[in-house]
CSV table of C-alpha atoms in Angstrom, one decimal:
chain,number,residue,atom,x,y,z
A,284,MET,CA,-29.0,-60.6,-59.8
A,285,ASN,CA,-26.6,-57.9,-60.5
A,286,PRO,CA,-24.2,-59.0,-63.3
A,287,ILE,CA,-21.2,-57.9,-61.3
A,288,ALA,CA,-22.3,-59.8,-58.2
A,289,ALA,CA,-23.0,-62.8,-60.4
A,290,ARG,CA,-19.5,-62.8,-61.8
A,291,ILE,CA,-18.0,-62.4,-58.4
A,292,LEU,CA,-20.0,-65.4,-57.0
A,293,LYS,CA,-19.3,-67.5,-60.0
A,294,ARG,CA,-15.5,-67.1,-59.9
A,295,GLY,CA,-15.1,-66.3,-56.2
A,296,LEU,CA,-17.0,-69.1,-54.5
A,297,PRO,CA,-14.6,-71.9,-55.5
A,298,LEU,CA,-11.7,-69.8,-54.5
A,299,PHE,CA,-13.3,-68.7,-51.2
A,300,ALA,CA,-14.0,-72.3,-50.4
A,301,LEU,CA,-10.4,-73.3,-51.3
A,302,VAL,CA,-9.0,-70.6,-49.0
A,303,LEU,CA,-11.3,-71.5,-46.1
A,304,ALA,CA,-10.4,-75.2,-46.5
A,305,GLY,CA,-6.8,-74.3,-46.6
A,306,GLY,CA,-7.3,-72.2,-43.4
A,307,VAL,CA,-8.9,-75.1,-41.6
A,308,LEU,CA,-6.1,-77.4,-42.7
A,309,VAL,CA,-3.5,-74.9,-41.5
A,310,GLU,CA,-5.3,-74.6,-38.2
A,311,VAL,CA,-5.3,-78.4,-37.7
A,312,VAL,CA,-1.6,-78.7,-38.6
A,313,ILE,CA,-0.7,-75.8,-36.2
A,314,GLU,CA,-2.9,-77.2,-33.4
A,315,ARG,CA,-1.3,-80.6,-33.7
A,316,GLY,CA,2.2,-79.1,-33.8
A,317,GLU,CA,1.4,-77.0,-30.7
A,318,ARG,CA,0.3,-80.0,-28.8
A,319,LYS,CA,3.4,-81.9,-29.8
A,320,LEU,CA,5.5,-78.9,-28.7
A,321,LEU,CA,3.7,-78.8,-25.3
A,322,GLU,CA,4.2,-82.5,-25.0
A,323,SER,CA,7.9,-82.2,-25.8
A,324,ARG,CA,8.3,-79.5,-23.3
A,325,GLN,CA,6.6,-81.5,-20.6
A,326,SER,CA,8.7,-84.6,-21.5
A,327,ALA,CA,11.9,-82.5,-21.1
A,328,GLY,CA,10.8,-81.3,-17.7
A,329,LEU,CA,9.9,-84.9,-16.6
A,330,ASP,CA,13.4,-86.1,-17.7
A,331,VAL,CA,14.9,-83.5,-15.3
A,332,ALA,CA,12.6,-84.6,-12.5
A,333,PHE,CA,13.4,-88.2,-13.2
A,334,ASN,CA,17.1,-87.6,-13.1
A,335,ALA,CA,16.8,-85.6,-9.8
A,336,LEU,CA,15.0,-88.5,-8.1
A,337,SER,CA,17.2,-91.3,-9.6
A,338,THR,CA,20.4,-89.5,-8.5
A,339,GLY,CA,19.2,-89.5,-4.9
A,340,LEU,CA,18.3,-93.2,-5.1
A,341,VAL,CA,21.7,-94.1,-6.5
A,342,ALA,CA,23.4,-92.2,-3.7
A,343,VAL,CA,21.4,-94.0,-1.0
A,344,THR,CA,22.3,-97.4,-2.5
A,345,SER,CA,25.9,-96.5,-2.5
A,346,ASP,CA,25.7,-95.4,1.2
A,347,LEU,CA,24.0,-98.7,2.0
A,348,GLY,CA,27.0,-100.5,0.5
A,349,VAL,CA,29.4,-98.4,2.5
A,350,VAL,CA,27.6,-98.9,5.8
A,351,SER,CA,27.1,-102.7,5.3
A,352,SER,CA,30.9,-103.1,4.8
A,353,PHE,CA,31.9,-101.7,8.1
A,354,GLY,CA,34.5,-104.1,9.6
A,355,GLU,CA,32.9,-104.3,13.1
A,356,ILE,CA,29.6,-105.8,11.7
A,357,PRO,CA,30.6,-109.5,11.9
A,358,SER,CA,31.8,-109.1,15.5
A,359,ALA,CA,28.8,-107.0,16.4
A,360,LEU,CA,26.5,-109.9,15.4
A,361,ASP,CA,28.2,-112.0,18.1
A,362,PRO,CA,26.4,-111.6,21.4
A,363,ALA,CA,29.7,-112.3,23.2
A,364,VAL,CA,31.4,-109.2,21.8
A,365,PRO,CA,29.5,-106.1,23.1
A,366,LEU,CA,32.5,-103.8,22.6
A,367,ALA,CA,32.1,-104.4,18.8
A,368,ARG,CA,28.6,-103.0,19.0
A,369,GLU,CA,29.8,-100.0,20.8
A,370,GLN,CA,32.4,-99.3,18.2
A,371,LEU,CA,29.9,-99.9,15.4
A,372,ALA,CA,27.5,-97.5,17.1
A,373,ARG,CA,30.1,-94.8,17.0
A,374,GLU,CA,30.8,-95.4,13.3
A,375,PHE,CA,27.1,-95.3,12.5
A,376,LEU,CA,26.9,-92.0,14.5
A,377,ALA,CA,29.8,-90.4,12.6
A,378,PHE,CA,28.2,-91.5,9.3
A,379,ALA,CA,24.8,-90.1,10.2
A,380,ARG,CA,26.3,-86.8,11.2
A,381,SER,CA,28.3,-86.5,8.0
A,382,LYS,CA,25.4,-87.4,5.7
A,383,ARG,CA,22.4,-85.9,7.5
A,384,ALA,CA,20.1,-87.8,5.2
A,385,TYR,CA,19.1,-90.8,7.3
A,386,ARG,CA,16.4,-90.9,10.0
A,387,GLN,CA,17.9,-94.1,11.4
A,388,ILE,CA,20.8,-96.4,10.7
A,389,ARG,CA,20.5,-99.9,12.2
A,390,LEU,CA,22.0,-103.3,12.6
A,391,LEU,CA,19.5,-106.0,13.2
A,392,GLY,CA,20.5,-109.4,14.7
A,393,PRO,CA,19.6,-112.9,13.4
A,394,ASP,CA,16.4,-112.8,15.4
A,395,GLY,CA,15.3,-109.4,14.3
A,396,ARG,CA,16.4,-107.6,17.5
A,397,GLU,CA,18.0,-104.2,17.0
A,398,LEU,CA,21.7,-104.5,18.0
A,399,VAL,CA,22.7,-101.0,17.1
A,400,ARG,CA,20.5,-98.0,16.3
A,401,VAL,CA,21.5,-94.4,15.5
A,402,ILE,CA,18.7,-91.9,15.1
A,403,PHE,CA,18.9,-88.4,13.4
A,404,ASP,CA,16.3,-86.1,14.7
A,405,ASP,CA,15.9,-82.3,14.6
A,406,GLY,CA,19.4,-81.9,13.1
A,407,ARG,CA,21.1,-84.0,15.8
A,408,ALA,CA,22.3,-87.6,15.6
A,409,SER,CA,22.4,-89.8,18.7
A,410,ILE,CA,22.9,-93.5,19.7
A,411,VAL,CA,19.8,-95.2,21.1
A,412,PRO,CA,20.5,-96.8,24.5
A,413,GLU,CA,20.4,-100.6,24.6
A,414,GLY,CA,17.2,-100.6,26.8
A,415,GLU,CA,15.3,-98.8,24.0
A,416,LEU,CA,16.2,-101.1,21.2
A,417,GLU,CA,13.3,-102.9,19.6
A,418,ASP,CA,12.3,-106.2,18.1
A,419,THR,CA,11.7,-105.9,14.3
A,420,ARG,CA,11.2,-109.6,13.4
A,421,SER,CA,7.7,-108.9,12.0
A,422,ARG,CA,8.8,-105.9,9.9
A,423,PRO,CA,9.2,-106.6,6.2
A,424,TYR,CA,12.5,-104.8,6.1
A,425,PHE,CA,13.9,-107.6,8.3
A,426,SER,CA,11.8,-110.7,7.5
A,427,GLU,CA,12.2,-110.2,3.7
A,428,THR,CA,15.8,-109.0,3.7
A,429,VAL,CA,17.2,-111.7,5.9
A,430,LEU,CA,16.2,-114.3,3.3
A,431,LEU,CA,18.0,-112.5,0.5
A,432,GLU,CA,21.4,-113.4,-1.0
A,433,PRO,CA,24.4,-111.4,0.2
A,434,GLY,CA,24.6,-108.0,-1.7
A,435,ALA,CA,20.9,-108.0,-2.6
A,436,VAL,CA,18.8,-105.1,-1.5
A,437,TYR,CA,15.3,-104.7,0.0
A,438,VAL,CA,13.5,-101.5,-1.0
A,439,SER,CA,10.4,-100.5,1.1
A,440,PRO,CA,7.4,-98.6,-0.1
A,441,LEU,CA,7.8,-94.8,0.3
A,442,GLU,CA,5.7,-93.9,3.4
A,443,LEU,CA,5.4,-91.5,6.3
A,444,ASP,CA,7.5,-92.4,9.3
A,445,THR,CA,5.7,-94.2,12.1
A,446,GLU,CA,6.5,-95.0,15.8
A,447,HIS,CA,4.8,-98.0,17.3
A,448,GLY,CA,2.4,-98.1,14.4
A,449,ASN,CA,1.4,-94.5,14.6
A,450,LEU,CA,2.3,-91.6,12.4
A,451,THR,CA,4.9,-89.2,13.8
A,452,SER,CA,3.8,-85.6,14.2
A,453,SER,CA,6.4,-84.5,11.7
A,454,TRP,CA,4.8,-86.5,8.8
A,455,THR,CA,8.3,-87.4,7.5
A,456,PRO,CA,8.5,-89.4,4.3
A,457,ILE,CA,10.8,-92.4,4.6
A,458,LEU,CA,12.3,-94.9,2.2
A,459,ARG,CA,14.0,-97.9,3.8
A,460,LEU,CA,16.8,-99.8,2.1
A,461,ALA,CA,18.2,-102.9,3.7
A,462,THR,CA,20.7,-105.6,2.9
A,463,PRO,CA,21.8,-108.9,4.6
A,464,VAL,CA,25.1,-109.1,6.3
A,465,ALA,CA,27.1,-112.1,7.6
A,466,GLY,CA,28.6,-112.7,11.0
A,467,GLY,CA,30.6,-115.5,12.4
A,468,ARG,CA,29.4,-119.2,12.6
A,469,GLY,CA,26.8,-118.6,10.0
A,470,ALA,CA,25.0,-115.8,11.7
A,471,ARG,CA,23.0,-113.4,9.5
A,472,GLY,CA,21.9,-109.9,10.3
A,473,VAL,CA,20.5,-106.9,8.4
A,474,VAL,CA,21.7,-103.4,7.9
A,475,VAL,CA,18.9,-100.8,7.4
A,476,LEU,CA,19.0,-97.2,6.2
A,477,ASP,CA,15.9,-95.1,6.8
A,478,TYR,CA,16.3,-92.5,4.1
A,479,LEU,CA,14.8,-89.1,4.7
A,480,ALA,CA,12.9,-88.8,1.4
A,481,ARG,CA,12.2,-85.2,1.9
A,482,ASN,CA,15.6,-84.7,0.2
A,483,ALA,CA,14.2,-86.4,-2.9
A,484,PHE,CA,11.1,-84.3,-2.8
A,485,GLU,CA,13.2,-81.2,-2.5
A,486,ASN,CA,15.2,-82.3,-5.6
A,487,LEU,CA,11.9,-82.8,-7.4
A,488,ARG,CA,10.7,-79.4,-6.4
A,489,LYS,CA,13.8,-77.7,-7.6
A,490,ALA,CA,13.7,-79.7,-10.9
A,491,THR,CA,10.1,-78.5,-11.6
A,492,GLU,CA,10.3,-75.0,-10.1
A,493,GLY,CA,9.0,-72.4,-12.5
A,494,ALA,CA,7.3,-75.0,-14.8
A,495,ALA,CA,4.1,-73.9,-16.4
A,496,GLU,CA,2.6,-77.3,-15.8
A,497,THR,CA,1.6,-79.1,-12.6
A,498,VAL,CA,3.8,-82.0,-11.7
A,499,PHE,CA,2.4,-84.9,-9.6
A,500,PHE,CA,4.3,-87.7,-7.9
A,501,VAL,CA,2.0,-90.7,-7.2
A,502,ASP,CA,2.5,-94.3,-5.9
A,503,SER,CA,1.4,-97.5,-7.7
A,504,ALA,CA,-2.2,-97.1,-6.3
A,505,GLY,CA,-2.4,-93.5,-7.5
A,506,PHE,CA,-2.1,-91.9,-4.0
A,507,PHE,CA,-0.5,-88.4,-4.2
A,508,LEU,CA,3.0,-88.3,-2.7
A,509,ARG,CA,3.2,-84.8,-4.2
A,510,GLY,CA,-0.1,-83.3,-5.2
A,511,ARG,CA,-1.6,-79.9,-6.2
A,512,THR,CA,-1.8,-79.0,-2.5
A,513,PRO,CA,-0.3,-80.7,0.7
A,514,ASP,CA,-3.9,-81.4,1.8
A,515,GLU,CA,-4.4,-84.1,-0.8
A,516,GLU,CA,-1.1,-85.9,-0.2
A,517,TRP,CA,-0.4,-89.3,1.6
A,518,GLY,CA,-4.0,-90.5,1.4
A,519,ARG,CA,-2.7,-94.1,1.9
A,520,GLN,CA,-1.8,-93.3,5.5
A,521,ILE,CA,-3.4,-90.0,6.7
A,522,PRO,CA,-7.0,-90.5,7.9
A,523,GLY,CA,-9.7,-88.8,5.9
A,524,ARG,CA,-7.7,-88.7,2.7
A,525,SER,CA,-8.2,-92.2,1.3
A,526,GLY,CA,-10.2,-90.9,-1.6
A,527,MET,CA,-7.5,-88.5,-2.7
A,528,ARG,CA,-6.0,-90.2,-5.6
A,529,LEU,CA,-5.0,-89.3,-9.2
A,530,GLY,CA,-7.6,-91.8,-10.4
A,531,ALA,CA,-10.4,-90.0,-8.5
A,532,ALA,CA,-9.3,-86.6,-9.8
A,533,PHE,CA,-8.7,-87.7,-13.4
A,534,PRO,CA,-10.2,-91.2,-13.9
A,535,LYS,CA,-9.7,-91.4,-17.7
A,536,ALA,CA,-6.1,-90.2,-17.6
A,537,TRP,CA,-5.3,-92.7,-14.8
A,538,GLU,CA,-6.6,-95.6,-16.8
A,539,VAL,CA,-3.8,-94.9,-19.3
A,540,ILE,CA,-1.1,-93.8,-16.9
A,541,ARG,CA,-1.4,-96.9,-14.6
A,542,SER,CA,-1.2,-99.3,-17.6
A,543,ARG,CA,1.9,-97.9,-19.3
A,544,ASP,CA,5.5,-97.1,-18.3
A,545,SER,CA,5.5,-93.7,-20.1
A,546,GLY,CA,3.6,-91.7,-22.7
A,547,SER,CA,1.0,-89.0,-22.9
A,548,VAL,CA,-2.8,-88.8,-22.9
A,549,TRP,CA,-5.2,-86.0,-23.7
A,550,THR,CA,-8.5,-85.9,-21.8
A,551,SER,CA,-11.0,-83.3,-20.9
A,552,GLY,CA,-8.8,-82.6,-17.9
A,553,GLY,CA,-5.8,-81.5,-20.0
A,554,LEU,CA,-2.6,-82.9,-21.5
A,555,PHE,CA,-0.9,-85.5,-19.3
A,556,VAL,CA,2.7,-86.7,-19.9
A,557,PHE,CA,4.1,-89.3,-17.5
A,558,ARG,CA,7.1,-91.5,-16.6
A,559,SER,CA,7.5,-94.5,-14.4
A,560,ILE,CA,10.2,-94.8,-11.8
A,561,ARG,CA,11.1,-98.0,-10.0
A,562,PRO,CA,13.6,-97.6,-7.1
A,563,GLY,CA,14.7,-101.2,-7.4
A,564,SER,CA,16.0,-100.4,-10.9
A,565,PHE,CA,18.7,-98.2,-9.4
A,566,VAL,CA,19.9,-100.9,-7.0
A,567,ALA,CA,22.8,-102.8,-8.5
A,568,SER,CA,21.6,-106.2,-7.5
A,569,ALA,CA,17.9,-105.5,-7.8
A,570,ALA,CA,17.4,-108.9,-9.5
A,571,GLY,CA,18.0,-110.5,-6.2
A,572,GLY,CA,16.2,-107.8,-4.2
A,573,ALA,CA,12.7,-107.6,-2.8
A,574,GLY,CA,10.0,-105.1,-2.0
A,575,GLY,CA,9.8,-101.7,-3.6
A,576,GLU,CA,7.0,-100.2,-5.7
A,577,GLY,CA,6.6,-98.3,-8.9
A,578,TRP,CA,6.0,-94.6,-8.8
A,579,LYS,CA,4.7,-92.2,-11.5
A,580,ILE,CA,5.8,-88.7,-12.3
A,581,VAL,CA,3.0,-87.0,-14.1
A,582,SER,CA,3.0,-83.6,-15.7
A,583,LEU,CA,-0.3,-81.8,-16.5
A,584,ILE,CA,-1.2,-78.8,-18.5
A,585,PRO,CA,-4.9,-78.1,-17.8
A,586,ALA,CA,-7.3,-78.1,-20.7
A,587,SER,CA,-8.1,-74.5,-20.1
A,588,GLU,CA,-4.5,-73.5,-20.8
A,589,VAL,CA,-4.2,-75.7,-23.9
A,590,VAL,CA,-7.5,-74.4,-25.3
A,591,ALA,CA,-6.3,-70.8,-24.6
A,592,VAL,CA,-3.2,-71.4,-26.7
A,593,GLU,CA,-5.2,-73.0,-29.5
A,594,ARG,CA,-7.7,-70.1,-29.5
A,595,ARG,CA,-4.8,-67.7,-29.9
A,596,LEU,CA,-3.5,-69.7,-32.8
A,597,LEU,CA,-7.1,-69.9,-34.3
A,598,GLY,CA,-7.3,-66.1,-34.0
A,599,VAL,CA,-4.1,-65.7,-36.0
A,600,VAL,CA,-5.2,-68.1,-38.7
A,601,ALA,CA,-8.7,-66.4,-38.9
A,602,VAL,CA,-7.1,-63.0,-39.3
A,603,ALA,CA,-4.8,-64.3,-42.0
A,604,VAL,CA,-7.7,-66.0,-43.9
A,605,GLY,CA,-9.8,-62.9,-43.5
A,606,ILE,CA,-7.0,-60.7,-45.1
A,607,VAL,CA,-6.6,-63.2,-48.0
A,608,LEU,CA,-10.4,-63.2,-48.6
A,609,LEU,CA,-10.6,-59.4,-48.4
A,610,PHE,CA,-7.9,-59.0,-51.1
A,611,MET,CA,-9.3,-61.8,-53.2
A,612,GLY,CA,-12.8,-60.2,-53.0
A,613,ALA,CA,-11.4,-56.8,-53.9
A,614,GLY,CA,-9.5,-58.3,-56.9
A,615,LEU,CA,-12.6,-60.2,-58.1
A,616,PHE,CA,-14.7,-57.0,-57.8
A,617,ILE,CA,-12.3,-55.0,-59.9
A,618,VAL,CA,-12.1,-57.7,-62.5
A,619,ALA,CA,-15.9,-58.0,-62.6
A,620,VAL,CA,-16.4,-54.2,-63.0
A,621,ARG,CA,-13.9,-54.0,-65.8
A,622,GLN,CA,-15.6,-56.9,-67.6
A,623,ALA,CA,-19.0,-55.2,-67.2
A,624,GLU,CA,-17.7,-52.0,-68.8
A,625,VAL,CA,-16.4,-53.8,-71.9
């Protein structure tokens, strides 16, 4: 072997190996740091989305407290005072017009029969005639709420609005909050607010607008309430979509997400960061409440995007290592040549 080459290999191989090992270590550190940075960015975005949803829930709870305290309610629960129901209907109407956030506002009697109902539809609020009032005794928002202590709140699952058991054509998401109210001679009724949850979805959209990641909103079973496209949403109720769940799309990620309140998980699908939100936790007297369900807000950066970032970083490290090796090799060559001339 050429003496110069032999000197270069003898002195250079350990140094080359050390530089390469250092490059690999730097790449690992940078890769971990980049994933932490991505996770932190996703967490910050989820915090904004969480706050946007929770603000809406707090406002609805406050409105329920206002409506249930209307002075005409005790008299309206007495069948012998029809004028009180008429006055209460006008107050419900004024409230619905001012808020524009509730599909229905109702007072249910001790037997579950609607005594007063105001409906907000297509931008207009109206009082439902007495002949069109319904019996709700079998509905959970009555049967479970009427058993609660005064001040406690029932929270329904988040679901699309239905009429007589069928989905309405508008596919309007509704969240019902209800609370028991007292009348004279021990009578108990229920006040119900049907919250137009599209407002919450709009707040969620604004909070995540422009985000690089995809943000999902799913129920406790993993059904998409907000998915990648509208066609995969509300599989719990819309026929033909029962298989459209987060667990079907990303089974390994869902195993972790459903079992924890918050955190992150990396799978072949990408980097997932998630938070749990429970509407009952925003109700002041939730300890005495009923119903409700947990939701998950999930942020996803697809694996392809994470890998693309890591490859860019790998390219930078590879170039840096190459430059170091080039200068090192040149230096060793010069030293070897001079030693050979001596």
